[in-house]
mmCIF file of C-alpha atoms in Angstrom:
data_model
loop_
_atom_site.group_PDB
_atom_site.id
_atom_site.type_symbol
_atom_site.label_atom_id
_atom_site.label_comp_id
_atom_site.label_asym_id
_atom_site.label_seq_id
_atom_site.Cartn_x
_atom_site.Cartn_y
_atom_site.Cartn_z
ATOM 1 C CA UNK A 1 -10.689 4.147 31.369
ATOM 2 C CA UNK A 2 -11.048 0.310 31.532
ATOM 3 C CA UNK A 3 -9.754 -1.469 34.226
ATOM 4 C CA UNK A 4 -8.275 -5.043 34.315
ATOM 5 C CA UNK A 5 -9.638 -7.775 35.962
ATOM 6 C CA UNK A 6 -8.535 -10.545 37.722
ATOM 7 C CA UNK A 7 -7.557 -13.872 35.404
ATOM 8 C CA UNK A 8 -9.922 -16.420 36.255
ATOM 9 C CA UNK A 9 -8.527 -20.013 35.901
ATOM 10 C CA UNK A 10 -9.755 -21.262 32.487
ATOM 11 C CA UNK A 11 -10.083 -25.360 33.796
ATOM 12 C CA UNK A 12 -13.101 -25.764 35.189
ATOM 13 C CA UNK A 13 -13.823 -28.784 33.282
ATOM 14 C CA UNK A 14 -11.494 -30.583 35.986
ATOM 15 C CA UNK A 15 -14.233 -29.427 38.857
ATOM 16 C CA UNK A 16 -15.380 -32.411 40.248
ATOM 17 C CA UNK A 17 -13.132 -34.886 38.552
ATOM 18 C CA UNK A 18 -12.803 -37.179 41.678
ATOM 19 C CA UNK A 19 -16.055 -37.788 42.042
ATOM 20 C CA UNK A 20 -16.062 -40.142 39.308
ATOM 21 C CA UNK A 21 -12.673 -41.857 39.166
ATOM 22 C CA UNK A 22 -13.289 -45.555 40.290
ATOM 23 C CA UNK A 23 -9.459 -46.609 41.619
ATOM 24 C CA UNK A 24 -6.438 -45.425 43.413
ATOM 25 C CA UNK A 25 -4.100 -45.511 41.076
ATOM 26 C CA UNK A 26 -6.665 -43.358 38.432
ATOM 27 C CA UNK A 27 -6.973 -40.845 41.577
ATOM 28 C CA UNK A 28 -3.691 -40.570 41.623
ATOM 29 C CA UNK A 29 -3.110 -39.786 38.352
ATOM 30 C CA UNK A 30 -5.661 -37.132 37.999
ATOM 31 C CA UNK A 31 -4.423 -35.535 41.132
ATOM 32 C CA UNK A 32 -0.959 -35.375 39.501
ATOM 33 C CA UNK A 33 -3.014 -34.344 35.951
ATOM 34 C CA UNK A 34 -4.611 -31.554 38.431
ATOM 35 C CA UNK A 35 -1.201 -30.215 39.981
ATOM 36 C CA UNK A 36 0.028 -30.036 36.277
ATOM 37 C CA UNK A 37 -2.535 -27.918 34.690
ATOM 38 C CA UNK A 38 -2.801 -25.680 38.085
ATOM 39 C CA UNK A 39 0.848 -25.469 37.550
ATOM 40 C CA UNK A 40 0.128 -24.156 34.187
ATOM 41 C CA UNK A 41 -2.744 -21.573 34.531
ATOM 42 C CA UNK A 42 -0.204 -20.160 37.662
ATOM 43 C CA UNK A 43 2.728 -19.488 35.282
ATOM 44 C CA UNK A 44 -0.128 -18.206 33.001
ATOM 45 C CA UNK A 45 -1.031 -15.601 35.229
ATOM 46 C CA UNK A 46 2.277 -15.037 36.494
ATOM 47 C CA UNK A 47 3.737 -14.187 32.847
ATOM 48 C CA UNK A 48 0.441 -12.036 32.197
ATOM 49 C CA UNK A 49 1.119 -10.115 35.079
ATOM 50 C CA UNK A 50 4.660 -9.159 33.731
ATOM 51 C CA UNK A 51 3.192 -8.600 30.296
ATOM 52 C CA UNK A 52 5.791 -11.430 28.640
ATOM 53 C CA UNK A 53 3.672 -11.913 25.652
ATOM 54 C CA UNK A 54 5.406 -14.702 23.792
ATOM 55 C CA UNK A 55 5.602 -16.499 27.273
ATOM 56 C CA UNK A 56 1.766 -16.167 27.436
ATOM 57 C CA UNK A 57 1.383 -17.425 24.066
ATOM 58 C CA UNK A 58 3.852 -20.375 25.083
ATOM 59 C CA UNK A 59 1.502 -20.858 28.014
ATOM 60 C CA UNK A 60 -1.515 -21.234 26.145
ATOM 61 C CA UNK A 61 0.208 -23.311 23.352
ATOM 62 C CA UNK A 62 0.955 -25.859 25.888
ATOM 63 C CA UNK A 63 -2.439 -25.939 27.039
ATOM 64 C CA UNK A 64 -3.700 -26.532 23.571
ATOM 65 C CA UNK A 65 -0.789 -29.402 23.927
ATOM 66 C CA UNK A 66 -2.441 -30.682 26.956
ATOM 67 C CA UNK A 67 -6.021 -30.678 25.014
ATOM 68 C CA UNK A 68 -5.883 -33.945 23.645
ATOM 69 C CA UNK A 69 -9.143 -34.580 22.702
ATOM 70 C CA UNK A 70 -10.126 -33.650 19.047
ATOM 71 C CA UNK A 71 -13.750 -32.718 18.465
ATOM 72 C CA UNK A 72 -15.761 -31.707 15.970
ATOM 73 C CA UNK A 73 -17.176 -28.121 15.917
ATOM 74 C CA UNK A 74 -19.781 -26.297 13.751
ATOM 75 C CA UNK A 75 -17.762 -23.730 11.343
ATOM 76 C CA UNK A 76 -20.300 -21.415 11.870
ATOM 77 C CA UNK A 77 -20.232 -21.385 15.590
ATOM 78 C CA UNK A 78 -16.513 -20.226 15.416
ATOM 79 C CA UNK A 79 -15.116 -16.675 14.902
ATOM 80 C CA UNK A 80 -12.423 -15.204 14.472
ATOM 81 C CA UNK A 81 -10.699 -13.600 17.340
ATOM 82 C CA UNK A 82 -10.094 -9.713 18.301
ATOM 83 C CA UNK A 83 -6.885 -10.220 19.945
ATOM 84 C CA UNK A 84 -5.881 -11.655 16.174
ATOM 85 C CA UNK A 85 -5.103 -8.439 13.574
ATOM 86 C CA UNK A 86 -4.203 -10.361 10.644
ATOM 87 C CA UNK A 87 -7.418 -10.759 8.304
ATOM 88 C CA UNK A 88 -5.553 -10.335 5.473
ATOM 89 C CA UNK A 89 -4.640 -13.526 3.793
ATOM 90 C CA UNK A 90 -3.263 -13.589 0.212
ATOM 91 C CA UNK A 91 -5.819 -15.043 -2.736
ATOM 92 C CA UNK A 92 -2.879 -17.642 -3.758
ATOM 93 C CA UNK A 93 -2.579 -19.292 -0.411
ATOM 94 C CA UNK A 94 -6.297 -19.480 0.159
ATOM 95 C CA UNK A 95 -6.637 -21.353 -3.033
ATOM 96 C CA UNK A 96 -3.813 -23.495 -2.079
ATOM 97 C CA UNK A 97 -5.584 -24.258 0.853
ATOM 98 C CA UNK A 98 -9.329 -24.974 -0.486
ATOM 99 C CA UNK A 99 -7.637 -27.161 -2.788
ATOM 100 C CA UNK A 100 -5.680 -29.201 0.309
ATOM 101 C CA UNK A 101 -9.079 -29.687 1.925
ATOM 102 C CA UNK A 102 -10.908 -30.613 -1.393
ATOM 103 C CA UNK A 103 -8.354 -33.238 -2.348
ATOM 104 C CA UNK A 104 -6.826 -34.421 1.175
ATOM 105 C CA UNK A 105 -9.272 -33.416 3.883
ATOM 106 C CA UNK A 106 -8.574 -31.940 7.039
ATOM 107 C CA UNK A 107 -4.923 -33.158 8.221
ATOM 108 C CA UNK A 108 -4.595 -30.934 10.987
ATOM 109 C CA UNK A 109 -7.087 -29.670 13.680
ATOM 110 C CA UNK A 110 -7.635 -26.130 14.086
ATOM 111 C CA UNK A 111 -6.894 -24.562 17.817
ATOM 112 C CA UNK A 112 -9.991 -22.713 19.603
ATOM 113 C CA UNK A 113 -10.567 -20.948 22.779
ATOM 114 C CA UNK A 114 -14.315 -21.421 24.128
ATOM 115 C CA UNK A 115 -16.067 -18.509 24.956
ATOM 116 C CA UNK A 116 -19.514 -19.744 25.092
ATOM 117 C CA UNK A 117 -20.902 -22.974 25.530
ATOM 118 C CA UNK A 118 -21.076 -23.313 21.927
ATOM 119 C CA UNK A 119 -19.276 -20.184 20.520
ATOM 120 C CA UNK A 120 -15.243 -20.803 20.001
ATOM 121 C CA UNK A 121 -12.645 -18.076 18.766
ATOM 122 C CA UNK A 122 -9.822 -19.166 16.278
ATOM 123 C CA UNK A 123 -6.601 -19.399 17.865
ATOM 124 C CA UNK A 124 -4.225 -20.968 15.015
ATOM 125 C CA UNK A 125 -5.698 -22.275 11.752
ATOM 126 C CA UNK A 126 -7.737 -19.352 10.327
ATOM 127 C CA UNK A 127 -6.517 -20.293 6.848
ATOM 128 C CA UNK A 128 -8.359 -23.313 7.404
ATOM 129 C CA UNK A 129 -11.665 -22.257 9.019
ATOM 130 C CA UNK A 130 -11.873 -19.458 5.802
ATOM 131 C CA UNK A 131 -11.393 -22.549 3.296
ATOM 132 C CA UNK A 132 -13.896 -24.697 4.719
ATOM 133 C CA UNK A 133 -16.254 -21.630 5.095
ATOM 134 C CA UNK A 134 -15.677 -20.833 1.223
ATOM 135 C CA UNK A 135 -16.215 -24.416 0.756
ATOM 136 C CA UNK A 136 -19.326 -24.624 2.744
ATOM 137 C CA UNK A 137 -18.122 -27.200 4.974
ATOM 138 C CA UNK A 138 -20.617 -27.646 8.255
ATOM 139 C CA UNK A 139 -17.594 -28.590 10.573
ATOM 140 C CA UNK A 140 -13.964 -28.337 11.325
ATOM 141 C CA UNK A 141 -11.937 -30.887 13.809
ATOM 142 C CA UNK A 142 -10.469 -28.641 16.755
ATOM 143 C CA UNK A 143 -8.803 -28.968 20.018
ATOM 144 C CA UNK A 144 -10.472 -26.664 22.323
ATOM 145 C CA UNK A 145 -9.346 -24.684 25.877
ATOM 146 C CA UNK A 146 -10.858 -22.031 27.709
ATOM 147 C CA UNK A 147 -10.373 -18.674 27.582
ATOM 148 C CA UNK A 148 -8.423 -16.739 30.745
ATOM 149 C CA UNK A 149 -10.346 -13.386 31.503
ATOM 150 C CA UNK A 150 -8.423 -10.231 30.358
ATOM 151 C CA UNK A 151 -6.370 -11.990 27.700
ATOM 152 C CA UNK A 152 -7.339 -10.188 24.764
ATOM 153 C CA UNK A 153 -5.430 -7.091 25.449
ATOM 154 C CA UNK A 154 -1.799 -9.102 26.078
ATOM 155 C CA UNK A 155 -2.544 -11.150 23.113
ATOM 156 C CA UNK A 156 -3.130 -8.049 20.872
ATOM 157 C CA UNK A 157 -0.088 -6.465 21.827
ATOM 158 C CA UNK A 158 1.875 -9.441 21.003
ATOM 159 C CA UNK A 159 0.502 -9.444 17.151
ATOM 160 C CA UNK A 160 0.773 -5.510 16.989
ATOM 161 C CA UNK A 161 4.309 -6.348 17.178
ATOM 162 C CA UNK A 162 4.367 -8.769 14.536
ATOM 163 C CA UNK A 163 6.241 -8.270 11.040
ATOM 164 C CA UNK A 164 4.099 -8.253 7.501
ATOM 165 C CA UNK A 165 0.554 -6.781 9.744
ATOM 166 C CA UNK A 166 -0.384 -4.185 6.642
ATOM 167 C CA UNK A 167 -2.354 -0.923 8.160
ATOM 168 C CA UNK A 168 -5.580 -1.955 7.167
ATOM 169 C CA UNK A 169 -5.844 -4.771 9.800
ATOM 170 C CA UNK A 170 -3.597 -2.932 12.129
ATOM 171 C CA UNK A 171 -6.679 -0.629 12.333
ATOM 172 C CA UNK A 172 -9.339 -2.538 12.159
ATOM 173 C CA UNK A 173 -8.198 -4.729 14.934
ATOM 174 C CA UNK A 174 -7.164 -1.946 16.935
ATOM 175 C CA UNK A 175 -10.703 -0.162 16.958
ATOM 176 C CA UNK A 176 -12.506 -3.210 17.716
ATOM 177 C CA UNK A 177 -10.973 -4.090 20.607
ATOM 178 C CA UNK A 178 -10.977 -0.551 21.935
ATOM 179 C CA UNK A 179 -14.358 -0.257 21.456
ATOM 180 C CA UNK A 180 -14.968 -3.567 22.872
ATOM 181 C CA UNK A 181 -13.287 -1.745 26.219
ATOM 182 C CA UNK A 182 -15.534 1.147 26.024
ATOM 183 C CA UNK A 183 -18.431 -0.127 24.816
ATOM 184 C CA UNK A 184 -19.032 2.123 22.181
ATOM 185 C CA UNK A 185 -19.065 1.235 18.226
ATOM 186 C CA UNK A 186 -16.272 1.324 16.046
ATOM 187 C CA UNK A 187 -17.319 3.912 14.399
ATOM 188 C CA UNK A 188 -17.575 6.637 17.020
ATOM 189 C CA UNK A 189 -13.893 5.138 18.295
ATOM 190 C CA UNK A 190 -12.580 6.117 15.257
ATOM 191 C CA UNK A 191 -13.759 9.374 15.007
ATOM 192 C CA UNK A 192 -12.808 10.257 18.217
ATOM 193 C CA UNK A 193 -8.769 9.085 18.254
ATOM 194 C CA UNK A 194 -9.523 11.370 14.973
ATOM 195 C CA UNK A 195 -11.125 14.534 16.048
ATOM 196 C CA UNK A 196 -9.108 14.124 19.327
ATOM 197 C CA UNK A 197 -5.586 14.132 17.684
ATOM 198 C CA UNK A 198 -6.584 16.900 15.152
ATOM 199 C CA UNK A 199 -7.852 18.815 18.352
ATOM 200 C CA UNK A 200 -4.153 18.376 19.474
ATOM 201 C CA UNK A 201 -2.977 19.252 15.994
ATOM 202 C CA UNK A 202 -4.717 22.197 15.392
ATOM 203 C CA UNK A 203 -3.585 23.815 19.115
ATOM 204 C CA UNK A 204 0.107 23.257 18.082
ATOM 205 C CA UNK A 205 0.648 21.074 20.661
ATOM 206 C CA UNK A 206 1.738 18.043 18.494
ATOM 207 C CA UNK A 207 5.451 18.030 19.389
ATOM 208 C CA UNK A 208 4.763 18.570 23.074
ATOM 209 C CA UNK A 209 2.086 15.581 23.014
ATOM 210 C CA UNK A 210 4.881 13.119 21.365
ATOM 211 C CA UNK A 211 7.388 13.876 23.737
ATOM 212 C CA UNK A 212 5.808 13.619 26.910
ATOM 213 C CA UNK A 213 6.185 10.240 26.336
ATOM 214 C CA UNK A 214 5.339 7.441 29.482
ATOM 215 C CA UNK A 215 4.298 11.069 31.343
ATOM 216 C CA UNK A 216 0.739 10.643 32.091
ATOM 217 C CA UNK A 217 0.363 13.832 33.766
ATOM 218 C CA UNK A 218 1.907 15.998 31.032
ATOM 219 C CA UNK A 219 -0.251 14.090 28.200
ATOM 220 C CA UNK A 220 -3.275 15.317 30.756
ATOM 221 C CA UNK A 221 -2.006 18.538 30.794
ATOM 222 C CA UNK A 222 -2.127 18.537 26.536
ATOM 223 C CA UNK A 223 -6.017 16.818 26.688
ATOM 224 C CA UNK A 224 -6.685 19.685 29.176
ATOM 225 C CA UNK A 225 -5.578 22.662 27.135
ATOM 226 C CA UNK A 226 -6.971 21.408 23.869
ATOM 227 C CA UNK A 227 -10.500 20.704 25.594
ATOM 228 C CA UNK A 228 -10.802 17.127 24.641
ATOM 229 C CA UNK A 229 -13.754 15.290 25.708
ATOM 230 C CA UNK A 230 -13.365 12.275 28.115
ATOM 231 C CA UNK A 231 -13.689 9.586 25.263
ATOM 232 C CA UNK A 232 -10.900 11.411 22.912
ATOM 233 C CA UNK A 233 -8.751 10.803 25.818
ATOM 234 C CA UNK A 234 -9.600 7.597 27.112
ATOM 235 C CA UNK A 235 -9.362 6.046 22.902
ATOM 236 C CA UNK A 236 -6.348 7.937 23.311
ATOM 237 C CA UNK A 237 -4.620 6.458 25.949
ATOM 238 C CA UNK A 238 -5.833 3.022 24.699
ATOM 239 C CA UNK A 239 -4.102 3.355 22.030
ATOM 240 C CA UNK A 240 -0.869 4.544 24.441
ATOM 241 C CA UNK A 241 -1.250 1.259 26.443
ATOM 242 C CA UNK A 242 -1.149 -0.679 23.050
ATOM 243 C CA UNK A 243 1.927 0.812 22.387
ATOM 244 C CA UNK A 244 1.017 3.143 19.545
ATOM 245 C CA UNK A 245 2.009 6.302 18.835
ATOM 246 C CA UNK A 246 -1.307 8.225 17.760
ATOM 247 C CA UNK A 247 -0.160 10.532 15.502
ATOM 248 C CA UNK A 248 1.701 8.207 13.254
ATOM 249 C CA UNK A 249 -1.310 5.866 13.630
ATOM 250 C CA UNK A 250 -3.422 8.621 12.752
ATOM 251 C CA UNK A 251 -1.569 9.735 10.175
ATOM 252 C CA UNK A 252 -1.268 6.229 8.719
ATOM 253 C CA UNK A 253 -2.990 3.419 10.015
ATOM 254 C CA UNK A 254 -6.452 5.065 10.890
ATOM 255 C CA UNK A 255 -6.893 6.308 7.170
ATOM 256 C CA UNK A 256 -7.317 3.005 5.683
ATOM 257 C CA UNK A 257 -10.559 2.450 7.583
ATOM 258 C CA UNK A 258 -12.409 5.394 5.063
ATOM 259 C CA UNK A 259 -11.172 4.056 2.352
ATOM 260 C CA UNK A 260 -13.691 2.875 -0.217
ATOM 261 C CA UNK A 261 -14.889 -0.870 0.094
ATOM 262 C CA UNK A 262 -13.597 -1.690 -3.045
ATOM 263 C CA UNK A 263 -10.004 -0.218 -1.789
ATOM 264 C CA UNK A 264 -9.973 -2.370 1.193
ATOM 265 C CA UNK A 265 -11.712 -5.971 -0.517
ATOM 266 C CA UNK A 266 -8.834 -5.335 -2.811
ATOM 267 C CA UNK A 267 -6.249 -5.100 -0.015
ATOM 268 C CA UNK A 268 -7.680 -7.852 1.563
ATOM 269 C CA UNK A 269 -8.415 -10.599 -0.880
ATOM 270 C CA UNK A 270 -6.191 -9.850 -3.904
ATOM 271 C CA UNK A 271 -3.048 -8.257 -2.216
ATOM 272 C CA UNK A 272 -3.243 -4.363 -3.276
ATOM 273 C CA UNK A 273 -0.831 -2.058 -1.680
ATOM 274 C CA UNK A 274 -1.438 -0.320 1.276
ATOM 275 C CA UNK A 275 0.462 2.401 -0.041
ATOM 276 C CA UNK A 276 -0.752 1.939 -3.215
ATOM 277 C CA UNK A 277 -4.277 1.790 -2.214
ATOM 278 C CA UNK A 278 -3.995 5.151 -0.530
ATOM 279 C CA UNK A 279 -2.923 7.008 -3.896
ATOM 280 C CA UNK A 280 -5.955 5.278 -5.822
ATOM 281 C CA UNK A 281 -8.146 6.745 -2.880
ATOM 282 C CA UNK A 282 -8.010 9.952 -4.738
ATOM 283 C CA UNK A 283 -10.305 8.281 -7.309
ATOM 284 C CA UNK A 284 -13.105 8.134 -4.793
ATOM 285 C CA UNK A 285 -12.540 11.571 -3.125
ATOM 286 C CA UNK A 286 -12.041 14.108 -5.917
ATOM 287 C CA UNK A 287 -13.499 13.229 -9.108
ATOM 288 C CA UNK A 288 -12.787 15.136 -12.693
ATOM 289 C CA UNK A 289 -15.976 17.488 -13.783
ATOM 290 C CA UNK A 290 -16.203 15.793 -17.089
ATOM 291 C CA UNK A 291 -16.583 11.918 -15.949
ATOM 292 C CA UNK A 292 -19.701 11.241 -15.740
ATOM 293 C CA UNK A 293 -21.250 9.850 -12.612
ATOM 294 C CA UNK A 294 -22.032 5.992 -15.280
ATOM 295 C CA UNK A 295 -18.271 5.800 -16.002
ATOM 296 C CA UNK A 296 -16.524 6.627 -12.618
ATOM 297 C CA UNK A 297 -16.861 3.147 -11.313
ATOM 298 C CA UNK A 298 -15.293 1.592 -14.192
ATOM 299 C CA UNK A 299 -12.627 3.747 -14.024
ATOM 300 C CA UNK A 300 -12.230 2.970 -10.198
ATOM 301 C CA UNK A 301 -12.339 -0.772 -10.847
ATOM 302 C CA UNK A 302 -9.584 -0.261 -13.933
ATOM 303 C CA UNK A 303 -7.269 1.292 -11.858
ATOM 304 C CA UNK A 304 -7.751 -1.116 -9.118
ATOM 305 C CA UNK A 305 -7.210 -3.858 -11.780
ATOM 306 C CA UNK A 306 -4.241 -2.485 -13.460
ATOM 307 C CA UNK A 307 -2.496 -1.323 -10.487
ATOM 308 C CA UNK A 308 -2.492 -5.392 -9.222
ATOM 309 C CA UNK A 309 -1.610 -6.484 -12.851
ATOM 310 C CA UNK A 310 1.758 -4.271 -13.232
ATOM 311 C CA UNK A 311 2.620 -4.644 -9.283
ATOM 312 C CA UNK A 312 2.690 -0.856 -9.286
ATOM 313 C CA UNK A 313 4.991 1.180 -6.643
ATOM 314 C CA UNK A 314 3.460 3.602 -4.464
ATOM 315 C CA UNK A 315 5.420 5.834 -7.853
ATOM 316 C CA UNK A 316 4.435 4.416 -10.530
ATOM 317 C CA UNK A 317 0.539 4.994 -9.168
ATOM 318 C CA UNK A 318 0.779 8.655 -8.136
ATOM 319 C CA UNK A 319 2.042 8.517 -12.645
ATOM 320 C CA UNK A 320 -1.050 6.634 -13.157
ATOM 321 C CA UNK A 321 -3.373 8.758 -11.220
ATOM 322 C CA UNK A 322 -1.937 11.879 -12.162
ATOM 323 C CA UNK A 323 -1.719 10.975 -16.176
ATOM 324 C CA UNK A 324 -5.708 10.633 -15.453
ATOM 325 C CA UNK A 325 -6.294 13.812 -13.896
ATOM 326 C CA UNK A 326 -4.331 15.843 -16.196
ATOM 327 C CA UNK A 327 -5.889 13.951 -19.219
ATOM 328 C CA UNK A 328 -9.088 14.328 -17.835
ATOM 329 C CA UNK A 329 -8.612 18.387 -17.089
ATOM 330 C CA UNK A 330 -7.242 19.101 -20.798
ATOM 331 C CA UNK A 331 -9.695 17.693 -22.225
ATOM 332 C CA UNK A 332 -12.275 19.034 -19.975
ATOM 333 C CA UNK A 333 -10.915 22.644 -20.639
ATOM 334 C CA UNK A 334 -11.064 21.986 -24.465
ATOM 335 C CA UNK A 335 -14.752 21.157 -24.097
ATOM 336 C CA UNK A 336 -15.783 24.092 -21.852
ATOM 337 C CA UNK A 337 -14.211 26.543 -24.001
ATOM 338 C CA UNK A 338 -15.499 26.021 -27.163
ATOM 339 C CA UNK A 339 -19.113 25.598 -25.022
ATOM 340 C CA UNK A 340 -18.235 28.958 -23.469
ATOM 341 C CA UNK A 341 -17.608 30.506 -27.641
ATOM 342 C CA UNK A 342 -21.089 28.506 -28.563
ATOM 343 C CA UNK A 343 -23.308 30.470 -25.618
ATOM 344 C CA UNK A 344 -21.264 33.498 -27.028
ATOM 345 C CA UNK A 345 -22.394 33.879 -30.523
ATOM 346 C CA UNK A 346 -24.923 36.057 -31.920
ATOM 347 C CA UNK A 347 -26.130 33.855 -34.356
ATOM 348 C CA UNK A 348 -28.152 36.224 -36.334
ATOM 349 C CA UNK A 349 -24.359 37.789 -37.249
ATOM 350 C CA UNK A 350 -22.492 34.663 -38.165
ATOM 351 C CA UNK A 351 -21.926 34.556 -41.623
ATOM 352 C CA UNK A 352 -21.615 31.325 -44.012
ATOM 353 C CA UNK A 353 -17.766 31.614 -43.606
ATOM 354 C CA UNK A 354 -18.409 31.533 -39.837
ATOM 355 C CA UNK A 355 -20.987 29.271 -39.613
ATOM 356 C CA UNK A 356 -18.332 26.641 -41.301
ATOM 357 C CA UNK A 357 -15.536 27.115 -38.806
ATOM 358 C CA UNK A 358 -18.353 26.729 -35.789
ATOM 359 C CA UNK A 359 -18.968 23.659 -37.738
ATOM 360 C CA UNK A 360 -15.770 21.962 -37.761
ATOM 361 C CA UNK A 361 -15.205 23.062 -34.147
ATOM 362 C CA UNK A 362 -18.340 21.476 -32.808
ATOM 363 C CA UNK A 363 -17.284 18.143 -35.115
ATOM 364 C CA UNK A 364 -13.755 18.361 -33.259
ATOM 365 C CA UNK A 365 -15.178 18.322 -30.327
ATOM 366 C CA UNK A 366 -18.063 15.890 -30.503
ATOM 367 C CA UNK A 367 -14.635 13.719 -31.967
ATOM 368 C CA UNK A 368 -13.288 14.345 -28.439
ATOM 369 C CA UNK A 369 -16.357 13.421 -26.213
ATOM 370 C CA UNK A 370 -16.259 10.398 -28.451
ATOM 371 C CA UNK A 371 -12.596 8.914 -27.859
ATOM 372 C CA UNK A 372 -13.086 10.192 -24.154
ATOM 373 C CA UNK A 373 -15.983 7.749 -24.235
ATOM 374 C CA UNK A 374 -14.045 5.174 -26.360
ATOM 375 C CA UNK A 375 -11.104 5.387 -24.164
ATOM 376 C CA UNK A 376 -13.940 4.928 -20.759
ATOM 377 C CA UNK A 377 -15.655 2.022 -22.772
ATOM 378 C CA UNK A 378 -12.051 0.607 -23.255
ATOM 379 C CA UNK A 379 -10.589 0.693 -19.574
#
């Protein structure tokens, strides 16, 4: 598993300071400046080591306080940072906020943590960094601090916890980070919390995994009799020290990283559902016989569409999808049926009489194929 290291103090910029104050009275007030922020990065460490994570937010809040030089930095020399879930922002506030910048400018500076010489993380003010992205902007004014070693984790847990983080970024910040700790990619991190749980799962030992609980050694004792592989348990146990419960995250959270592009862009930039989104997924993982591979798309994209136009429940969707599958099976079984009569006939035997009724049958359904197509072209 990972191990911590030791928080490093993030001021180095103050290393050599006195060298070039010219008075006394300046040395004196650095020295005091000195003791402050030393004061600070020691209650910074202090309140990581007891895991108080809105104290170490407090902690480095203040130090942005104490930053109080603005500068200007290159948007695309900042990212956003892992220990920050939330990527989804709603489409009305972000075109609130390009229009702020267009007509009033930048009023407030963003807040990033250096991690690089020339390579910043956003710490408050993503809003802002995505609007002047989306309005090609070449800079943003910031304050700037350094970044303690080994925050990433603390900070993480203390946005886990926040209310309104949908599943979707719940996940995605989750796998990054404990991939960043293991050094593998994202994708094999996910598959292994996956194939490790459903190890778990399928050996019946679900209920005795949940309530071991804080009990390392009987969690061991579950990895151990399922035959997990070291890196199912140690994305495992990540997940443990995050405070998440696998199988619900599994069950849940983890999901909403297969889902389609087009499921998650929708989640992220126009506001779809979670729970929503997850019923529509059936769109992309079972499709009717009789849709044709040309139309599926546009039937994906429809119900995408009108599922954000009527603010559907997670209810009114499972109607929507299932009114499509059963339309879409009827009229499939009316189709294959009378092609099942047609490769029946002996046409040598059919008399005039017949031939008629075959006729109006095959009209019927060419009629169907046609609204089917209608109804497609329609959507």
């Amino acid at each position: 598993m990972a191990k911590r290291t030791a928080v490093q103090t993030p001021l180095n910029m103050l290393a050599g300071m006195g060298d070039v104050l010219g008075t006394g009275h300046q040395l004196a007030q650095s020295r005091e400046r000195i003791e402050e922020l030393e004061t600070l990065n020691r209650e910074l460490r202090s309140k990581l080591d007891s895991l108080n994570i809105s104290s170490v937010e407090e902690a480095i809040d203040r130090q942005f306080d104490l930053a109080e030089e603005i500068i200007e930095i290159p948007v695309d020399r900042i990212r956003r940072f892992v220990g920050q879930p939330r990527q989804t922002f709603s489409p009305d506030s972000m075109r609130r906020m390009k229009r702020s910048l267009r007509e009033d400018g930048q009023r407030d500076p963003v807040k990033v943590i250096r991690v690089a010489d020339n390579d910043f993380l956003i710490w408050d003010g993503e809003r802002r960094w995505r609007a002047a992205n989306d309005l090609q902007w070449s800079t943003l004014k910031a304050r700037v601090v350094e970044m303690p070693d080994d925050l990433h984790n603390e900070i993480l847990k203390g946005f886990l916890s926040s209310e309104g983080l949908n599943s979707l970024d719940r996940a995605e910040a989750l796998v990054e980070q404990i991939s960043r700790m293991f050094e593998i990619s994202s994708k094999m991190t996910a598959s292994k919390i996956r194939s490790g749980y459903k190890k778990i799962e399928r050996a019946k030992q679900g209920k005795l995994y949940a309530s071991s609980g804080t009990h390392q050694e009987a969690r061991y004792r579950v990895y151990e009799a399922c035959s997990l592989d070291s890196v199912q348990i140690d994305t495992l146990e990540a997940l443990i020290d995050f405070g998440i419960n696998p199988a619900s995250f599994v069950a849940s959270d983890l999901r909403t990283l297969y889902f389609d592009d087009a499921l998650r862009n929708a989640i992220r930039d126009r506001g779809l559902k979670v729970a929503v989104a997850g019923i529509l997924n059936k769109l992309w993982t079972k499709t009717p016989e009789m849709v044709v591979d040309s139309k599926i798309e546009d039937i994906r994209t429809t119900a995408i569409r009108v599922c954000l136009e009527q603010d559907m429940s997670v209810v009114e969707a499972k109607q929507y999808v299932k009114q499509f599958y059963e339309t879409s099976v009827n009229q499939s079984a009316v189709v294959s049926r009378f092609l099942a009569q047609l490769s029946s006939v002996n046409w040598g035997e059919v008399n005039g009489e017949e031939r008629e009724v075959l006729k109006l049958q095959l009209k019927q359904t060419l009629d169907l194929l046609e609204d089917i197509e209608r109804a497609e072209c329609a959507a």
